[in-house]
């Protein structure tokens, strides 16, 4: 049996966030612990819940602040914690910067949803 994958989502678009959460909870062991729409909100939650997540899904463009700002400021993470980017803007420079920051994967919202589902299922089984 696969354990639930405690996940925090940083996405400012309500419709995308709700659809993403519903889809991941239906098709993967993801269990959403909460969400944030801004860099400040995300960091508040993450600093208060350092051990309360295994997967952090981050969009790059937020109501205020940026997804990269969240990733840079989250600080050191545990070996069993993973950060992924899910964005419409996944150019080579973003992939390169993400790798430097220790991001596990970068997914394009318009093309890589199945890859994100596979990633979540694989992560939950480890």
Coordinates of N, CA and C in Angstrom, one line a residue:
X1 N 0.8 -1.2 0.0 CA 0.0 0.0 0.0 C 0.9 1.2 0.0
X2 N 0.5 2.2 -0.8 CA 1.3 3.4 -0.9 C 0.8 4.5 0.1
X3 N 1.8 5.1 0.8 CA 1.4 6.2 1.7 C 1.0 7.4 1.0
X4 N 0.2 8.2 1.7 CA -0.2 9.5 1.1 C 1.0 10.4 0.9
X5 N 1.0 11.1 -0.1 CA 2.1 12.0 -0.4 C 1.7 13.4 0.0
X6 N 2.1 13.9 1.2 CA 1.8 15.2 1.7 C 2.3 16.3 0.8
X7 N 1.4 17.1 0.2 CA 1.8 18.0 -0.8 C 1.3 19.4 -0.5
X8 N 2.1 20.4 -0.7 CA 1.7 21.8 -0.6 C 1.8 22.4 -2.0
X9 N 0.8 23.2 -2.4 CA 0.7 23.7 -3.7 C 0.8 25.3 -3.7
X10 N 1.7 25.8 -4.5 CA 1.8 27.3 -4.6 C 1.4 27.7 -6.0
X11 N 0.1 28.1 -6.1 CA -0.5 28.4 -7.4 C -1.6 29.5 -7.2
X12 N -1.5 30.6 -7.9 CA -2.4 31.7 -7.6 C -3.7 31.7 -8.4
X13 N -3.8 30.9 -9.5 CA -5.0 30.8 -10.3 C -5.9 29.8 -9.6
X14 N -7.1 30.2 -9.1 CA -8.0 29.4 -8.4 C -8.4 28.2 -9.2
X15 N -8.8 28.4 -10.4 CA -9.3 27.3 -11.3 C -8.3 26.2 -11.5
X16 N -7.1 26.7 -11.8 CA -6.0 25.7 -12.0 C -5.7 25.0 -10.7
X17 N -5.6 25.7 -9.6 CA -5.3 25.1 -8.3 C -6.3 24.0 -8.0
X18 N -7.6 24.4 -8.1 CA -8.7 23.4 -7.7 C -8.7 22.2 -8.6
X19 N -8.5 22.4 -9.9 CA -8.5 21.3 -10.9 C -7.2 20.4 -10.7
X20 N -6.1 21.0 -10.4 CA -4.9 20.3 -10.2 C -5.0 19.5 -8.9
X21 N -5.5 20.1 -7.8 CA -5.7 19.3 -6.6 C -6.6 18.2 -6.7
X22 N -7.7 18.4 -7.4 CA -8.7 17.3 -7.6 C -8.1 16.2 -8.4
X23 N -7.4 16.5 -9.5 CA -6.9 15.5 -10.4 C -5.8 14.7 -9.6
X24 N -4.9 15.4 -9.0 CA -3.8 14.7 -8.3 C -4.3 13.8 -7.1
X25 N -5.3 14.3 -6.4 CA -5.8 13.5 -5.3 C -6.6 12.3 -5.8
X26 N -7.1 12.4 -7.1 CA -7.9 11.2 -7.6 C -7.0 10.2 -8.3
X27 N -5.9 10.7 -9.0 CA -5.1 9.8 -9.8 C -3.7 9.4 -9.1
X28 N -3.4 10.0 -8.0 CA -2.2 9.7 -7.3 C -2.4 9.7 -5.8
X29 N -1.4 9.3 -5.0 CA -1.6 9.3 -3.6 C -1.4 10.7 -2.9
X30 N -1.4 11.8 -3.8 CA -1.3 13.1 -3.2 C -2.4 13.5 -2.3
X31 N -2.0 14.1 -1.1 CA -2.9 14.6 -0.2 C -2.5 16.1 0.1
X32 N -3.3 17.0 -0.5 CA -3.0 18.4 -0.4 C -3.1 18.9 1.1
X33 N -2.0 19.4 1.6 CA -1.9 20.0 2.9 C -2.4 21.4 3.0
X34 N -2.4 22.1 1.8 CA -2.8 23.5 1.8 C -2.3 24.1 0.5
X35 N -2.5 25.4 0.4 CA -2.0 26.1 -0.8 C -1.7 27.5 -0.4
X36 N -1.0 28.2 -1.3 CA -0.6 29.6 -1.2 C -0.8 30.2 -2.5
X37 N -1.1 31.5 -2.5 CA -1.2 32.3 -3.8 C -0.1 33.3 -4.0
X38 N 0.7 33.5 -3.0 CA 1.8 34.4 -3.0 C 3.1 33.9 -2.4
X39 N 4.2 34.5 -2.7 CA 5.5 34.1 -2.1 C 5.4 34.2 -0.6
X40 N 4.9 35.3 -0.1 CA 4.9 35.5 1.4 C 4.0 34.4 2.1
X41 N 2.8 34.2 1.5 CA 1.9 33.2 2.1 C 2.6 31.8 2.1
X42 N 3.2 31.4 1.0 CA 3.9 30.1 0.9 C 5.0 30.0 1.9
X43 N 5.8 31.0 2.0 CA 6.9 30.9 3.0 C 6.5 30.9 4.4
X44 N 5.4 31.6 4.7 CA 4.8 31.5 6.1 C 4.4 30.1 6.4
X45 N 3.7 29.5 5.5 CA 3.3 28.1 5.7 C 4.5 27.1 5.8
X46 N 5.4 27.3 4.8 CA 6.5 26.3 4.8 C 7.4 26.4 6.0
X47 N 7.6 27.6 6.5 CA 8.5 27.8 7.7 C 7.8 27.3 8.9
X48 N 6.5 27.3 8.9 CA 5.7 26.8 10.1 C 5.5 25.3 10.0
X49 N 5.7 24.7 8.9 CA 5.4 23.3 8.6 C 6.5 22.6 7.9
X50 N 7.7 22.8 8.5 CA 8.9 22.3 7.8 C 8.9 20.8 7.5
X51 N 8.3 20.1 8.4 CA 8.2 18.6 8.2 C 6.8 18.2 7.7
X52 N 6.0 19.1 7.4 CA 4.6 18.8 7.0 C 4.3 18.5 5.6
X53 N 5.4 18.3 4.8 CA 5.2 18.0 3.4 C 6.4 17.2 2.8
X54 N 6.0 16.4 1.8 CA 7.1 15.7 1.0 C 7.2 16.3 -0.4
X55 N 6.1 16.9 -0.9 CA 6.2 17.5 -2.2 C 5.7 18.9 -2.2
X56 N 6.4 19.8 -2.8 CA 6.1 21.2 -3.0 C 5.9 21.4 -4.5
X57 N 4.7 21.8 -4.9 CA 4.5 22.1 -6.3 C 4.3 23.6 -6.4
X58 N 5.2 24.2 -7.3 CA 5.3 25.7 -7.3 C 5.1 26.2 -8.8
X59 N 4.2 27.2 -8.9 CA 4.1 27.9 -10.1 C 5.1 29.1 -10.1
X60 N 5.6 29.5 -11.2 CA 6.6 30.6 -11.2 C 6.0 32.0 -11.0
X61 N 4.8 32.3 -11.5 CA 4.3 33.6 -11.4 C 3.1 33.6 -10.4
X62 N 3.2 34.4 -9.4 CA 2.2 34.4 -8.3 C 1.6 35.8 -8.2
X63 N 0.6 35.9 -7.3 CA -0.1 37.2 -7.1 C 0.9 38.2 -6.7
X64 N 1.8 37.8 -5.8 CA 2.9 38.7 -5.4 C 4.1 37.8 -5.1
X65 N 5.3 38.3 -5.5 CA 6.5 37.4 -5.4 C 6.5 36.4 -6.6
X66 N 7.5 35.5 -6.5 CA 7.7 34.5 -7.5 C 7.9 33.1 -7.0
X67 N 7.6 32.1 -7.8 CA 7.9 30.8 -7.4 C 9.4 30.5 -7.1
X68 N 10.2 31.1 -8.0 CA 11.7 31.0 -7.7 C 12.0 31.6 -6.4
X69 N 11.4 32.7 -6.0 CA 11.6 33.4 -4.7 C 11.2 32.4 -3.6
X70 N 10.2 31.7 -3.8 CA 9.8 30.7 -2.8 C 10.8 29.6 -2.6
X71 N 11.3 29.1 -3.8 CA 12.3 28.0 -3.8 C 13.6 28.5 -3.1
X72 N 14.0 29.7 -3.5 CA 15.3 30.2 -3.0 C 15.2 30.4 -1.5
X73 N 14.0 30.8 -1.0 CA 13.9 31.2 0.5 C 13.5 30.0 1.4
X74 N 13.1 28.9 0.8 CA 12.5 27.8 1.6 C 13.6 27.2 2.5
X75 N 14.8 27.4 2.1 CA 15.9 26.9 2.9 C 16.2 25.4 2.7
X76 N 17.1 24.8 3.4 CA 17.4 23.4 3.2 C 16.2 22.5 3.4
X77 N 16.1 21.6 2.6 CA 15.0 20.6 2.7 C 15.5 19.3 3.1
X78 N 14.6 18.4 3.6 CA 15.0 17.1 4.0 C 15.2 16.2 2.8
X79 N 16.0 15.1 2.9 CA 16.3 14.3 1.7 C 15.0 13.7 1.1
X80 N 13.9 13.5 1.9 CA 12.7 12.9 1.4 C 11.7 14.0 0.9
X81 N 12.1 15.2 0.9 CA 11.3 16.3 0.4 C 11.7 16.7 -1.0
X82 N 10.7 17.0 -1.9 CA 11.0 17.3 -3.3 C 10.2 18.5 -3.7
X83 N 10.8 19.3 -4.5 CA 10.2 20.5 -5.1 C 10.1 20.4 -6.6
X84 N 8.9 20.6 -7.1 CA 8.8 20.6 -8.6 C 8.1 22.0 -9.0
X85 N 8.4 22.4 -10.2 CA 7.8 23.6 -10.8 C 6.8 23.1 -11.8
X86 N 5.6 23.7 -11.8 CA 4.6 23.5 -12.7 C 4.2 24.8 -13.3
X87 N 4.5 25.1 -14.5 CA 4.4 26.5 -15.0 C 4.2 26.5 -16.5
X88 N 3.6 27.5 -17.1 CA 3.6 27.7 -18.5 C 4.9 28.2 -19.1
X89 N 5.8 28.7 -18.2 CA 7.0 29.3 -18.6 C 8.2 28.4 -18.2
X90 N 8.6 27.5 -19.0 CA 9.6 26.5 -18.7 C 10.8 26.5 -19.7
X91 N 11.3 27.7 -19.9 CA 12.4 27.9 -20.9 C 13.7 27.2 -20.3
X92 N 14.7 27.1 -21.1 CA 15.9 26.5 -20.7 C 16.6 27.2 -19.5
X93 N 16.5 28.5 -19.5 CA 17.1 29.3 -18.4 C 16.4 28.9 -17.0
X94 N 15.1 28.7 -17.1 CA 14.4 28.3 -15.9 C 14.8 26.9 -15.4
X95 N 14.9 26.0 -16.4 CA 15.3 24.7 -16.1 C 16.7 24.7 -15.4
X96 N 17.6 25.5 -16.0 CA 19.0 25.6 -15.5 C 19.0 26.1 -14.1
X97 N 18.3 27.2 -13.8 CA 18.2 27.8 -12.5 C 17.6 26.9 -11.5
X98 N 16.5 26.2 -11.9 CA 15.8 25.3 -11.1 C 16.8 24.1 -10.6
X99 N 17.5 23.6 -11.6 CA 18.5 22.6 -11.2 C 19.5 23.1 -10.2
X100 N 20.0 24.3 -10.3 CA 20.9 24.9 -9.4 C 20.3 25.0 -8.0
X101 N 19.0 25.2 -7.9 CA 18.3 25.3 -6.6 C 17.8 24.0 -6.1
X102 N 18.1 22.9 -6.7 CA 17.8 21.6 -6.2 C 16.4 21.1 -6.5
X103 N 15.7 21.8 -7.5 CA 14.4 21.4 -7.9 C 14.4 20.0 -8.6
X104 N 13.5 19.1 -8.2 CA 13.5 17.7 -8.7 C 13.1 17.6 -10.1
X105 N 12.1 18.4 -10.5 CA 11.6 18.4 -11.9 C 10.9 19.7 -12.2
X106 N 10.8 19.9 -13.5 CA 10.1 21.1 -14.1 C 9.1 20.6 -15.1
X107 N 7.8 20.9 -14.9 CA 6.8 20.5 -15.8 C 6.1 21.7 -16.4
X108 N 5.7 21.5 -17.7 CA 5.0 22.5 -18.4 C 3.5 22.2 -18.2
X109 N 2.7 23.2 -17.8 CA 1.3 23.0 -17.5 C 0.5 22.5 -18.7
X110 N 0.9 23.0 -19.9 CA 0.2 22.6 -21.1 C 0.6 21.3 -21.7
X111 N 1.7 20.7 -21.3 CA 2.2 19.5 -22.0 C 2.6 18.3 -21.0
X112 N 2.8 18.6 -19.8 CA 3.5 17.6 -18.9 C 2.6 17.1 -17.8
X113 N 1.3 17.3 -17.8 CA 0.5 16.8 -16.7 C 0.7 15.3 -16.4
X114 N 0.7 14.5 -17.5 CA 0.9 13.1 -17.3 C 2.2 12.8 -16.7
X115 N 3.3 13.6 -17.0 CA 4.6 13.4 -16.4 C 4.5 13.7 -14.9
X116 N 3.8 14.8 -14.6 CA 3.6 15.1 -13.2 C 2.9 14.0 -12.4
X117 N 1.9 13.5 -13.0 CA 1.2 12.3 -12.4 C 2.1 11.2 -12.2
X118 N 2.9 10.8 -13.2 CA 3.9 9.7 -13.0 C 4.9 10.0 -11.9
X119 N 5.4 11.3 -11.9 CA 6.3 11.7 -10.9 C 5.7 11.5 -9.5
X120 N 4.5 11.9 -9.3 CA 3.9 11.8 -8.0 C 3.7 10.3 -7.6
X121 N 3.3 9.5 -8.5 CA 3.1 8.1 -8.2 C 4.4 7.4 -7.9
X122 N 5.5 7.8 -8.6 CA 6.8 7.2 -8.3 C 7.3 7.7 -7.0
X123 N 7.2 8.9 -6.7 CA 7.6 9.5 -5.4 C 6.9 8.8 -4.2
X124 N 5.6 8.7 -4.4 CA 4.8 8.1 -3.3 C 5.2 6.6 -3.0
X125 N 5.8 6.0 -4.0 CA 6.1 4.5 -3.8 C 7.5 4.4 -3.3
X126 N 8.2 5.4 -3.0 CA 9.6 5.3 -2.5 C 9.6 5.6 -1.0

